Each structure stands twice: as structure tokens, then as C-alpha cells.
CSV table of C-alpha atoms and ligand atoms in Angstrom, one decimal:
chain,number,residue,atom,x,y,z
I,1126,UNK,CA,12.3,-60.0,13.8
I,1127,UNK,CA,13.4,-59.0,10.4
I,1128,UNK,CA,13.1,-55.3,9.9
I,1129,UNK,CA,10.8,-54.2,7.2
I,1130,UNK,CA,11.9,-52.4,4.0
I,1131,UNK,CA,11.3,-48.7,4.5
I,1132,UNK,CA,9.7,-46.5,1.9
I,1133,UNK,CA,9.3,-42.8,2.1
I,1134,UNK,CA,7.2,-40.3,0.2
I,1135,UNK,CA,8.9,-36.9,-0.5
I,1136,UNK,CA,6.1,-34.4,-1.0
I,1137,UNK,CA,6.7,-30.7,-1.9
I,1138,UNK,CA,3.9,-28.5,-0.6
I,1139,UNK,CA,3.2,-25.0,-1.7
I,1140,UNK,CA,-0.2,-23.6,-0.8
I,1141,UNK,CA,-1.8,-27.0,-1.0
I,1142,UNK,CA,-4.1,-26.6,2.1
I,1143,UNK,CA,-7.1,-28.0,0.2
I,1144,UNK,CA,-5.2,-31.1,-0.9
I,1145,UNK,CA,-3.5,-32.1,2.3
I,1146,UNK,CA,-6.3,-33.8,4.2
I,1147,UNK,CA,-7.2,-35.9,1.2
I,1148,UNK,CA,-3.5,-36.7,0.6
I,1149,UNK,CA,-3.1,-37.8,4.2
I,1150,UNK,CA,-6.3,-39.9,4.0
I,1151,UNK,CA,-5.0,-41.8,1.0
I,1152,UNK,CA,-1.5,-42.0,2.4
I,1153,UNK,CA,-2.7,-43.5,5.7
I,1154,UNK,CA,-4.8,-46.0,3.7
I,1155,UNK,CA,-1.7,-47.1,1.8
I,1156,UNK,CA,0.2,-47.7,5.0
I,1157,UNK,CA,-2.6,-50.0,6.2
I,1158,UNK,CA,-2.6,-52.0,2.9
I,1159,UNK,CA,1.0,-53.3,3.2
I,1160,UNK,CA,2.7,-55.5,5.7
I,1161,UNK,CA,5.9,-55.7,3.7
I,1162,UNK,CA,6.8,-52.0,3.7
I,1163,UNK,CA,7.3,-49.5,6.4
I,1164,UNK,CA,5.9,-46.4,4.8
I,1165,UNK,CA,6.6,-42.8,6.0
I,1166,UNK,CA,6.6,-39.4,4.5
I,1167,UNK,CA,8.5,-36.2,4.4
I,1168,UNK,CA,6.5,-33.1,3.6
I,1169,UNK,CA,8.4,-30.0,2.5
I,1170,UNK,CA,6.5,-26.8,3.2
I,1171,UNK,CA,7.9,-24.5,0.5
I,1172,UNK,CA,7.0,-21.2,2.1
I,1173,UNK,CA,3.2,-21.7,1.8
I,1174,UNK,CA,1.1,-18.6,2.5
I,1175,UNK,CA,-2.0,-20.6,3.4
I,1176,UNK,CA,-2.4,-22.9,6.4
I,1177,UNK,CA,-0.6,-25.8,4.8
I,1178,UNK,CA,2.0,-25.8,7.5
I,1179,UNK,CA,-0.5,-25.7,10.3
I,1180,UNK,CA,-2.2,-28.7,8.8
I,1181,UNK,CA,1.1,-30.6,8.4
I,1182,UNK,CA,2.1,-29.8,11.9
I,1183,UNK,CA,-1.1,-31.3,13.2
I,1184,UNK,CA,-0.4,-34.5,11.4
I,1185,UNK,CA,3.2,-34.6,12.4
I,1186,UNK,CA,2.2,-34.3,16.1
I,1187,UNK,CA,-0.2,-37.2,15.7
I,1188,UNK,CA,1.9,-39.5,13.6
I,1189,UNK,CA,5.7,-40.1,14.3
I,1190,UNK,CA,6.2,-41.4,10.8
I,1191,UNK,CA,5.2,-38.1,9.3
I,1192,UNK,CA,8.1,-35.6,9.1
I,1193,UNK,CA,7.9,-32.0,8.1
I,1194,UNK,CA,10.6,-29.7,7.0
I,1195,UNK,CA,9.5,-26.1,6.5
I,1196,UNK,CA,11.7,-23.8,4.4
I,1197,UNK,CA,12.2,-20.2,5.3
I,1198,UNK,CA,10.5,-18.9,2.1
I,1199,UNK,CA,9.4,-20.2,-1.3
I,1200,UNK,CA,12.4,-21.8,-2.9
I,1201,UNK,CA,10.6,-23.5,-5.8
I,1202,UNK,CA,9.5,-27.0,-6.5
I,1203,UNK,CA,12.8,-28.5,-7.5
I,1204,UNK,CA,14.6,-27.2,-4.4
I,1205,UNK,CA,11.7,-28.3,-2.2
I,1206,UNK,CA,12.1,-31.8,-3.5
I,1207,UNK,CA,15.8,-31.6,-2.9
I,1208,UNK,CA,15.3,-30.6,0.7
I,1209,UNK,CA,13.0,-33.6,1.2
I,1210,UNK,CA,15.5,-35.9,-0.4
I,1211,UNK,CA,18.2,-34.5,1.9
I,1212,UNK,CA,16.0,-35.5,4.9
I,1213,UNK,CA,15.0,-38.9,3.5
I,1214,UNK,CA,16.6,-42.0,5.1
I,1215,UNK,CA,14.6,-44.9,3.8
I,1216,UNK,CA,15.5,-47.8,1.5
I,1217,UNK,CA,13.2,-46.4,-1.2
I,1218,UNK,CA,12.0,-42.9,-1.8
I,1219,UNK,CA,8.9,-41.9,-3.9
I,1220,UNK,CA,8.9,-38.3,-5.1
I,1221,UNK,CA,5.3,-37.2,-5.5
I,1222,UNK,CA,3.2,-34.0,-5.7
I,1223,UNK,CA,0.8,-33.1,-3.0
I,1224,UNK,CA,-2.0,-32.3,-5.4
I,1225,UNK,CA,-2.9,-36.0,-6.0
I,1226,UNK,CA,-2.3,-35.7,-9.8
I,1227,UNK,CA,-0.1,-38.7,-9.3
I,1228,UNK,CA,-2.0,-41.4,-7.5
I,1229,UNK,CA,0.0,-42.3,-4.4
I,1230,UNK,CA,-1.6,-45.8,-4.3
I,1231,UNK,CA,0.6,-46.7,-7.3
I,1232,UNK,CA,3.6,-46.8,-5.1
I,1233,UNK,CA,2.9,-50.4,-4.0
I,1234,UNK,CA,2.7,-51.5,-7.6
I,1235,UNK,CA,5.7,-49.5,-8.5
I,1236,UNK,CA,7.7,-51.0,-5.6
I,1237,UNK,CA,6.8,-54.5,-6.8
I,1238,UNK,CA,7.7,-53.6,-10.4
I,1239,UNK,CA,11.0,-52.1,-9.3
I,1240,UNK,CA,11.9,-55.2,-7.4
I,1241,UNK,CA,10.9,-57.4,-10.3
I,1242,UNK,CA,13.0,-55.5,-12.8
I,1243,UNK,CA,15.8,-55.0,-10.4
I,1244,UNK,CA,16.3,-51.3,-11.2
I,1245,UNK,CA,17.3,-48.3,-9.1
I,1246,UNK,CA,14.9,-45.9,-10.7
I,1247,UNK,CA,11.3,-46.5,-11.7
I,1248,UNK,CA,10.0,-43.3,-13.4
I,1249,UNK,CA,6.3,-42.9,-13.9
I,1250,UNK,CA,5.5,-42.1,-17.5
I,1251,UNK,CA,2.2,-40.6,-18.4
I,1252,UNK,CA,0.1,-42.6,-20.7
I,1253,UNK,CA,-2.2,-39.6,-21.2
I,1254,UNK,CA,-2.5,-36.2,-19.7
I,1255,UNK,CA,-6.1,-36.0,-18.6
I,1256,UNK,CA,-5.7,-33.1,-16.2
I,1257,UNK,CA,-3.8,-30.8,-18.5
I,1258,UNK,CA,-5.2,-28.5,-21.1
I,1259,UNK,CA,-4.2,-28.7,-24.8
I,1260,UNK,CA,-1.6,-25.8,-24.4
I,1261,UNK,CA,0.2,-27.6,-21.6
I,1262,UNK,CA,0.1,-30.9,-23.6
I,1263,UNK,CA,1.5,-29.3,-26.8
I,1264,UNK,CA,4.2,-27.3,-25.0
I,1265,UNK,CA,5.3,-30.2,-23.0
I,1266,UNK,CA,5.6,-32.4,-26.1
I,1267,UNK,CA,7.6,-29.8,-27.9
I,1268,UNK,CA,9.8,-29.2,-24.9
I,1269,UNK,CA,10.8,-32.8,-24.5
I,1270,UNK,CA,11.5,-33.1,-28.1
I,1271,UNK,CA,13.8,-30.1,-28.1
I,1272,UNK,CA,15.5,-31.2,-24.9
I,1273,UNK,CA,16.3,-34.6,-26.2
I,1274,UNK,CA,17.8,-33.1,-29.3
I,1275,UNK,CA,20.0,-30.7,-27.4
I,1276,UNK,CA,21.3,-32.8,-24.5
I,1277,UNK,CA,23.3,-35.9,-24.4
I,1278,UNK,CA,21.5,-37.1,-21.3
I,1279,UNK,CA,18.7,-39.5,-22.0
I,1280,UNK,CA,15.7,-37.7,-20.5
I,1281,UNK,CA,12.5,-39.7,-20.9
I,1282,UNK,CA,9.5,-37.9,-22.5
I,1283,UNK,CA,6.2,-37.4,-20.7
I,1284,UNK,CA,7.9,-38.0,-17.3
I,1285,UNK,CA,7.5,-35.7,-14.4
I,1286,UNK,CA,9.2,-36.0,-11.1
I,1287,UNK,CA,6.9,-38.7,-9.9
I,1288,UNK,CA,9.2,-41.7,-9.5
I,1289,UNK,CA,10.6,-44.3,-7.1
I,1290,UNK,CA,14.3,-44.3,-6.4
I,1291,UNK,CA,16.4,-46.4,-4.1
I,1292,UNK,CA,18.8,-45.2,-1.4
I,1293,UNK,CA,21.8,-45.4,-3.6
I,1294,UNK,CA,20.3,-42.9,-6.1
I,1295,UNK,CA,19.3,-40.6,-3.2
I,1296,UNK,CA,22.8,-40.7,-1.9
I,1297,UNK,CA,24.3,-39.9,-5.3
I,1298,UNK,CA,21.8,-37.1,-5.9
I,1299,UNK,CA,22.8,-35.5,-2.6
I,1300,UNK,CA,26.3,-34.9,-3.9
I,1301,UNK,CA,25.0,-32.8,-6.8
I,1302,UNK,CA,24.3,-29.4,-5.4
I,1303,UNK,CA,23.7,-27.3,-8.5
I,1304,UNK,CA,21.3,-24.5,-8.0
I,1305,UNK,CA,19.2,-24.5,-11.2
I,1306,UNK,CA,18.0,-28.0,-10.7
I,1307,UNK,CA,16.2,-30.1,-13.2
I,1308,UNK,CA,15.8,-33.4,-11.3
I,1309,UNK,CA,14.3,-35.1,-14.4
I,1310,UNK,CA,17.6,-34.6,-16.1
I,1311,UNK,CA,19.9,-34.9,-13.0
I,1312,UNK,CA,18.6,-38.4,-12.1
I,1313,UNK,CA,19.2,-39.9,-15.5
I,1314,UNK,CA,22.6,-38.1,-15.6
I,1315,UNK,CA,23.7,-40.0,-12.5
I,1316,UNK,CA,23.2,-43.3,-14.3
I,1317,UNK,CA,22.0,-46.4,-12.6
I,1318,UNK,CA,19.4,-48.7,-14.0
I,1319,UNK,CA,16.0,-47.2,-14.8
I,1320,UNK,CA,12.8,-48.3,-16.2
I,1321,UNK,CA,9.4,-46.7,-17.0
I,1322,UNK,CA,6.2,-47.3,-15.3
I,1323,UNK,CA,3.1,-46.3,-17.4
I,1324,UNK,CA,0.3,-44.6,-15.6
I,1325,UNK,CA,-2.6,-42.2,-16.1
I,1326,UNK,CA,-2.3,-38.8,-14.6
I,1327,UNK,CA,-5.4,-37.5,-12.8
I,1328,UNK,CA,-6.6,-34.0,-12.6
I,1329,UNK,CA,-5.6,-31.9,-9.6
I,1330,UNK,CA,-7.7,-32.7,-6.6
I,1331,UNK,CA,-8.1,-29.1,-5.6
I,1332,UNK,CA,-6.4,-25.7,-6.0
I,1333,UNK,CA,-4.6,-24.4,-9.1
I,1334,UNK,CA,-1.3,-25.2,-10.7
I,1335,UNK,CA,1.8,-23.6,-9.1
I,1336,UNK,CA,3.5,-23.8,-12.5
I,1337,UNK,CA,2.1,-21.0,-14.6
I,1338,UNK,CA,3.6,-20.5,-18.1
I,1339,UNK,CA,6.3,-18.2,-16.7
I,1340,UNK,CA,7.6,-20.9,-14.3
I,1341,UNK,CA,7.4,-23.6,-16.9
I,1342,UNK,CA,9.5,-21.5,-19.2
I,1343,UNK,CA,12.1,-21.0,-16.5
I,1344,UNK,CA,12.2,-24.7,-15.8
I,1345,UNK,CA,12.6,-25.4,-19.5
I,1346,UNK,CA,15.5,-22.9,-19.6
I,1347,UNK,CA,17.1,-24.5,-16.6
I,1348,UNK,CA,16.8,-27.9,-18.3
I,1349,UNK,CA,18.5,-26.7,-21.4
I,1350,UNK,CA,21.2,-24.5,-20.0
I,1351,UNK,CA,22.0,-27.0,-17.2
I,1352,UNK,CA,22.3,-29.9,-19.5
I,1353,UNK,CA,23.6,-28.6,-22.8
I,1354,UNK,CA,26.2,-26.1,-24.1
I,1355,UNK,CA,25.0,-26.7,-27.6
I,1356,UNK,CA,23.2,-23.3,-27.9
I,1357,UNK,CA,26.7,-21.7,-27.5
I,1358,UNK,CA,28.1,-24.0,-30.2
I,1359,UNK,CA,25.2,-23.4,-32.5
I,1360,UNK,CA,25.7,-19.7,-32.2
I,1361,UNK,CA,29.3,-20.0,-33.1
I,1362,UNK,CA,28.3,-21.8,-36.2
I,1363,UNK,CA,25.8,-19.2,-37.1
I,1364,UNK,CA,28.5,-16.6,-36.5
I,1365,UNK,CA,30.8,-18.4,-38.9
I,1366,UNK,CA,28.1,-18.5,-41.4
I,1367,UNK,CA,27.5,-14.8,-41.2
I,1368,UNK,CA,31.3,-14.1,-41.5
I,1369,UNK,CA,31.4,-16.4,-44.6
I,1370,UNK,CA,28.4,-14.6,-46.2
I,1371,UNK,CA,30.1,-11.3,-45.5
I,1372,UNK,CA,33.3,-12.4,-47.1
I,1373,UNK,CA,31.5,-13.6,-50.2
I,1374,UNK,CA,29.7,-10.3,-50.5
I,1375,UNK,CA,33.0,-8.4,-50.1
I,1376,UNK,CA,34.5,-10.5,-52.9
I,1377,UNK,CA,31.6,-9.7,-55.1
I,1378,UNK,CA,32.0,-6.0,-54.4
I,1379,UNK,CA,35.7,-6.1,-55.2
I,1380,UNK,CA,35.1,-7.9,-58.5
I,1381,UNK,CA,32.5,-5.4,-59.5
I,1382,UNK,CA,34.7,-2.5,-58.7
I,1383,UNK,CA,37.8,-3.8,-60.5
I,1384,UNK,CA,36.2,-5.3,-63.6
I,1385,UNK,CA,33.1,-3.3,-64.3
I,1386,UNK,CA,32.0,0.3,-63.9
I,1387,UNK,CA,28.8,-0.7,-62.0
I,1388,UNK,CA,28.1,0.8,-58.6
I,1389,UNK,CA,27.1,-1.7,-56.0
I,1390,UNK,CA,23.3,-1.4,-55.6
I,1391,UNK,CA,23.6,-1.9,-52.0
I,1392,UNK,CA,21.5,0.1,-49.5
I,1393,UNK,CA,19.1,-2.6,-48.9
I,1394,UNK,CA,21.8,-5.2,-48.6
I,1395,UNK,CA,23.6,-3.0,-46.2
I,1396,UNK,CA,20.6,-2.4,-44.0
I,1397,UNK,CA,19.6,-6.0,-43.9
I,1398,UNK,CA,23.0,-7.3,-43.1
I,1399,UNK,CA,23.5,-4.6,-40.5
I,1400,UNK,CA,20.3,-5.6,-38.8
I,1401,UNK,CA,21.0,-9.2,-39.1
I,1402,UNK,CA,24.5,-9.0,-37.7
I,1403,UNK,CA,23.5,-6.6,-34.9
I,1404,UNK,CA,20.6,-8.7,-33.9
I,1405,UNK,CA,22.6,-11.8,-33.9
I,1406,UNK,CA,25.3,-10.2,-31.7
I,1407,UNK,CA,22.7,-9.2,-29.1
I,1408,UNK,CA,21.1,-12.6,-29.2
I,1409,UNK,CA,24.5,-14.2,-28.6
I,1410,UNK,CA,25.3,-11.8,-25.8
I,1411,UNK,CA,22.0,-12.8,-24.1
I,1412,UNK,CA,22.9,-16.4,-24.6
I,1413,UNK,CA,26.3,-16.0,-22.9
I,1414,UNK,CA,24.5,-14.0,-20.2
I,1415,UNK,CA,22.3,-17.0,-19.5
I,1416,UNK,CA,25.3,-19.2,-18.9
I,1417,UNK,CA,27.2,-16.4,-17.1
I,1418,UNK,CA,24.3,-15.7,-14.8
I,1419,UNK,CA,24.2,-19.3,-13.8
I,1420,UNK,CA,27.9,-19.4,-13.2
I,1421,UNK,CA,27.4,-16.3,-10.9
I,1422,UNK,CA,24.7,-18.1,-9.0
I,1423,UNK,CA,26.9,-21.1,-8.5
I,1424,UNK,CA,30.1,-19.3,-7.4
I,1425,UNK,CA,28.2,-17.5,-4.6
I,1426,UNK,CA,27.9,-20.9,-3.0
I,1427,UNK,CA,24.8,-20.1,-1.0
I,1428,UNK,CA,22.9,-23.0,0.5
I,1429,UNK,CA,20.2,-24.3,-1.8
I,1430,UNK,CA,17.5,-23.7,0.8
I,1431,UNK,CA,17.2,-22.3,4.3
I,1432,UNK,CA,15.3,-24.4,6.9
I,1433,UNK,CA,12.9,-22.7,9.3
I,1434,UNK,CA,11.6,-25.7,11.1
I,1435,UNK,CA,11.8,-29.5,11.3
I,1436,UNK,CA,9.2,-31.7,12.9
I,1437,UNK,CA,9.9,-35.4,13.9
I,1438,UNK,CA,13.4,-35.2,12.5
I,1439,UNK,CA,16.7,-33.2,12.5
I,1440,UNK,CA,17.8,-30.4,10.3
I,1441,UNK,CA,20.2,-32.1,8.0
I,1442,UNK,CA,21.0,-29.2,5.8
I,1443,UNK,CA,23.8,-30.2,3.4
I,1444,UNK,CA,26.0,-27.2,2.7
I,1445,UNK,CA,27.7,-26.9,-0.6
I,1446,UNK,CA,31.1,-27.3,1.2
I,1447,UNK,CA,30.2,-30.5,2.8
I,1448,UNK,CA,29.3,-32.1,-0.4
I,1449,UNK,CA,32.2,-30.6,-2.4
I,1450,UNK,CA,34.7,-32.7,-0.6
M,2517,LIG,N1,5.4,-26.8,-5.4
M,2517,LIG,C1,6.3,-26.3,-4.5
M,2517,LIG,N2,6.9,-25.1,-4.7
M,2517,LIG,C2,6.6,-24.3,-5.7
M,2517,LIG,C3,5.7,-24.7,-6.7
M,2517,LIG,C4,5.1,-26.0,-6.5
M,2517,LIG,O1,6.7,-27.1,-3.6
M,2517,LIG,O2,7.2,-23.2,-5.8
M,2517,LIG,C5,4.8,-28.1,-5.3
M,2517,LIG,C6,3.3,-28.1,-5.3
M,2517,LIG,O3,2.7,-27.9,-4.1
M,2517,LIG,C7,3.0,-29.5,-5.8
M,2517,LIG,C8,4.2,-29.8,-6.7
M,2517,LIG,O4,5.2,-28.9,-6.3
M,2517,LIG,O5,2.9,-30.4,-4.8
M,2517,LIG,C9,3.8,-29.6,-8.2
M,2517,LIG,O6,3.2,-28.4,-8.5
M,2517,LIG,P1,2.0,-28.2,-9.4
M,2517,LIG,O7,1.0,-29.3,-9.1
M,2517,LIG,O8,1.5,-26.8,-9.2
M,2517,LIG,O9,2.6,-28.4,-10.8
M,2517,LIG,P2,1.9,-29.1,-12.1
M,2517,LIG,O10,1.5,-30.4,-11.7
M,2517,LIG,O11,0.8,-28.2,-12.5
M,2517,LIG,O12,3.0,-29.1,-13.1
M,2518,LIG,MG1,0.2,-30.8,-10.2
């Protein structure tokens, strides 16, 4: 018998109790719809405070193809996905949210499309954002635009983490252990062949978003600081500009002093330039602080996550030292 191609969902779960049963129902239905694929799932419980873990445990006990990895606390979405990817051992992996905003049924179409186009990554690109309010839509659009301008990595717009990747990409991804992760940038950074897959994003099945504005801003900062050092360069340019303007002003003052008997009418100029220069210096310090803080986080070399419990699988925690070799 030829063994089937295996495909695995990696599902981060944080307080998604209300969505889990429905997700499982649809997941099991997908399994029944295909003979070609052997479909399984890794659920990563990211320190949920509701009964998500209990529900997942129940399913894992019932179905051997459902694995659960439970983290010791909430480590955040990107790290949770990473933990799931570390566990994954299938030919193809589909990263998907538990809230059913991304329809899991699409995976079969995506798989066919991926095979047809012969690519390593098929990223799902939103045709429209039904489920999101105008604020989220506008901020996301602005964010992608800024990001594309700042980084040299080609990060596709309107694309979340929902995507299908092959084992080669998963393996490569495992070697990147940076802490402030932005998988949407990291995967394109790896290279490989990628293609978009257009889809309509639904509204959340139940519950509320775990990405309030504060977390979105943090993700945006991670994206920029992890993929670009252009902010530093821009600030040096501004610094040069300020120095240049200062020199010109100095020149002007000297000329006045030497060749006229005018006094420099300067209090306003003085105040404005002091404020500008002072403000700019503080801004620049903060900017350096952002990078420095990230360096500090990295040099501590703590593991990316801590595992509390694994069901139907083994703890495959990849430590920073393993992958650094
Ligand atoms: N999530 C997680 N850890 C977190 C925050 C979110 O594992 O700290 C999960 C969450 O359960 C969901 C996915 O990540 O499956 C995406 O979160 P959410 O749907 O809240 O984000 P949004 O779609 O609103 O951007
Ligand atoms: Mg969501």
C-alpha cells in the first residue's frame, strides 16, 4: 500500500472554548471528505484560562490523530504557532486560527492548488475583510504599506498567518529561533516558491479577538524592528539635516556679527531649535532602545516557550542551542 500524503493543521488556541467544538466538527468532516490525504492536527493551548484545554484533552483522548501541546503560560500567538510547527511532522502543514475566521475546508482546494503550481508556500490572501471593522481594515492597510516600504523582504499585503507550507519550509523555519517573531515576514524571508490563494475571511465564529489594538501595535513593531534597520538610518539622516541647518544658522550669525551692527533676533529660533534637537535626541534614544531591548531579549537565549503537557506526541522542544549549530 502506498502511504498517503500527510497534512497537518497547526492551530493556536487561547481562550477559544466556544469555538473548539465547531472547529473539531468541521475538521472531522474534512478528514472524511478526502481519501488522498491523511489529515491530522496539532492544537497549541497558549495558556488559556477557560476550559479550552479540557476540551482539547477530550478530543485527543478520542482521536489519535489529534495532538495537543499545552504551554506553561500565554506566550502569544506567534510563539504558539511556532510551538505547533516544532511538533509538526507531516508533508504539509496548514497554519490556521481556531476561531474559524479562516475556513478550514479551503485546505483541500489549497492543497490541490499548491500541487498544481508546484510551490512550497501557498499563502491565503484576503479578498475582503468581512469580519473586521473599518478601524482594523484601515490600520491593516496602512501597516502593510509602511512595512513594504521599510523592509527588503517581500511581505504580501492582506495576508495573515493562514497558509499551507510544505515540510521543507517547516524544517527551515525551525532553524530561525528569533524571539520577536513575525512569521508573515519570516516565511518570505526564507525564500522558496510561494503563491497567493484568494479567499474571503469570515467573521469570528464566537468569542472576541485576542488581538486588541495594543497587541496589534506590538506585532507591527516586531515586524518593523525585526525586518528593517531603516528607522536607524533615517534617524541618522535627520540628524545630519539638523546639524546642517545648525551650521547654516551659525554661518548667518557670524556674518551678521562681522558685517552689520544688527543683533541676532533669536529667542524664538533658539527655543524652537532647542526643542527640536532635544526632542529628536530623545526620539532617537528610544529608537535605539527598541533595537537594544530586542538584542537583550535574544542574548538571554531563553527558550521560546515552555511546555507543560503534550498529548499523543512527544515534547520536541527545540532549544536555542540545538538550532544554533
Ligand atoms: N492566540 C493565541 N495566543 C494569543 C492570542 C491569540 O494562541 O496570545 C490565537 C487565538 O486563539 C486564535 C489566533 O491566535 O486562534 C488568532 O487570534 P485572534 O483570532 O484573536 O486574532 P485576529 O483574527 O482577531 O487577528
Ligand atoms: Mg481571528
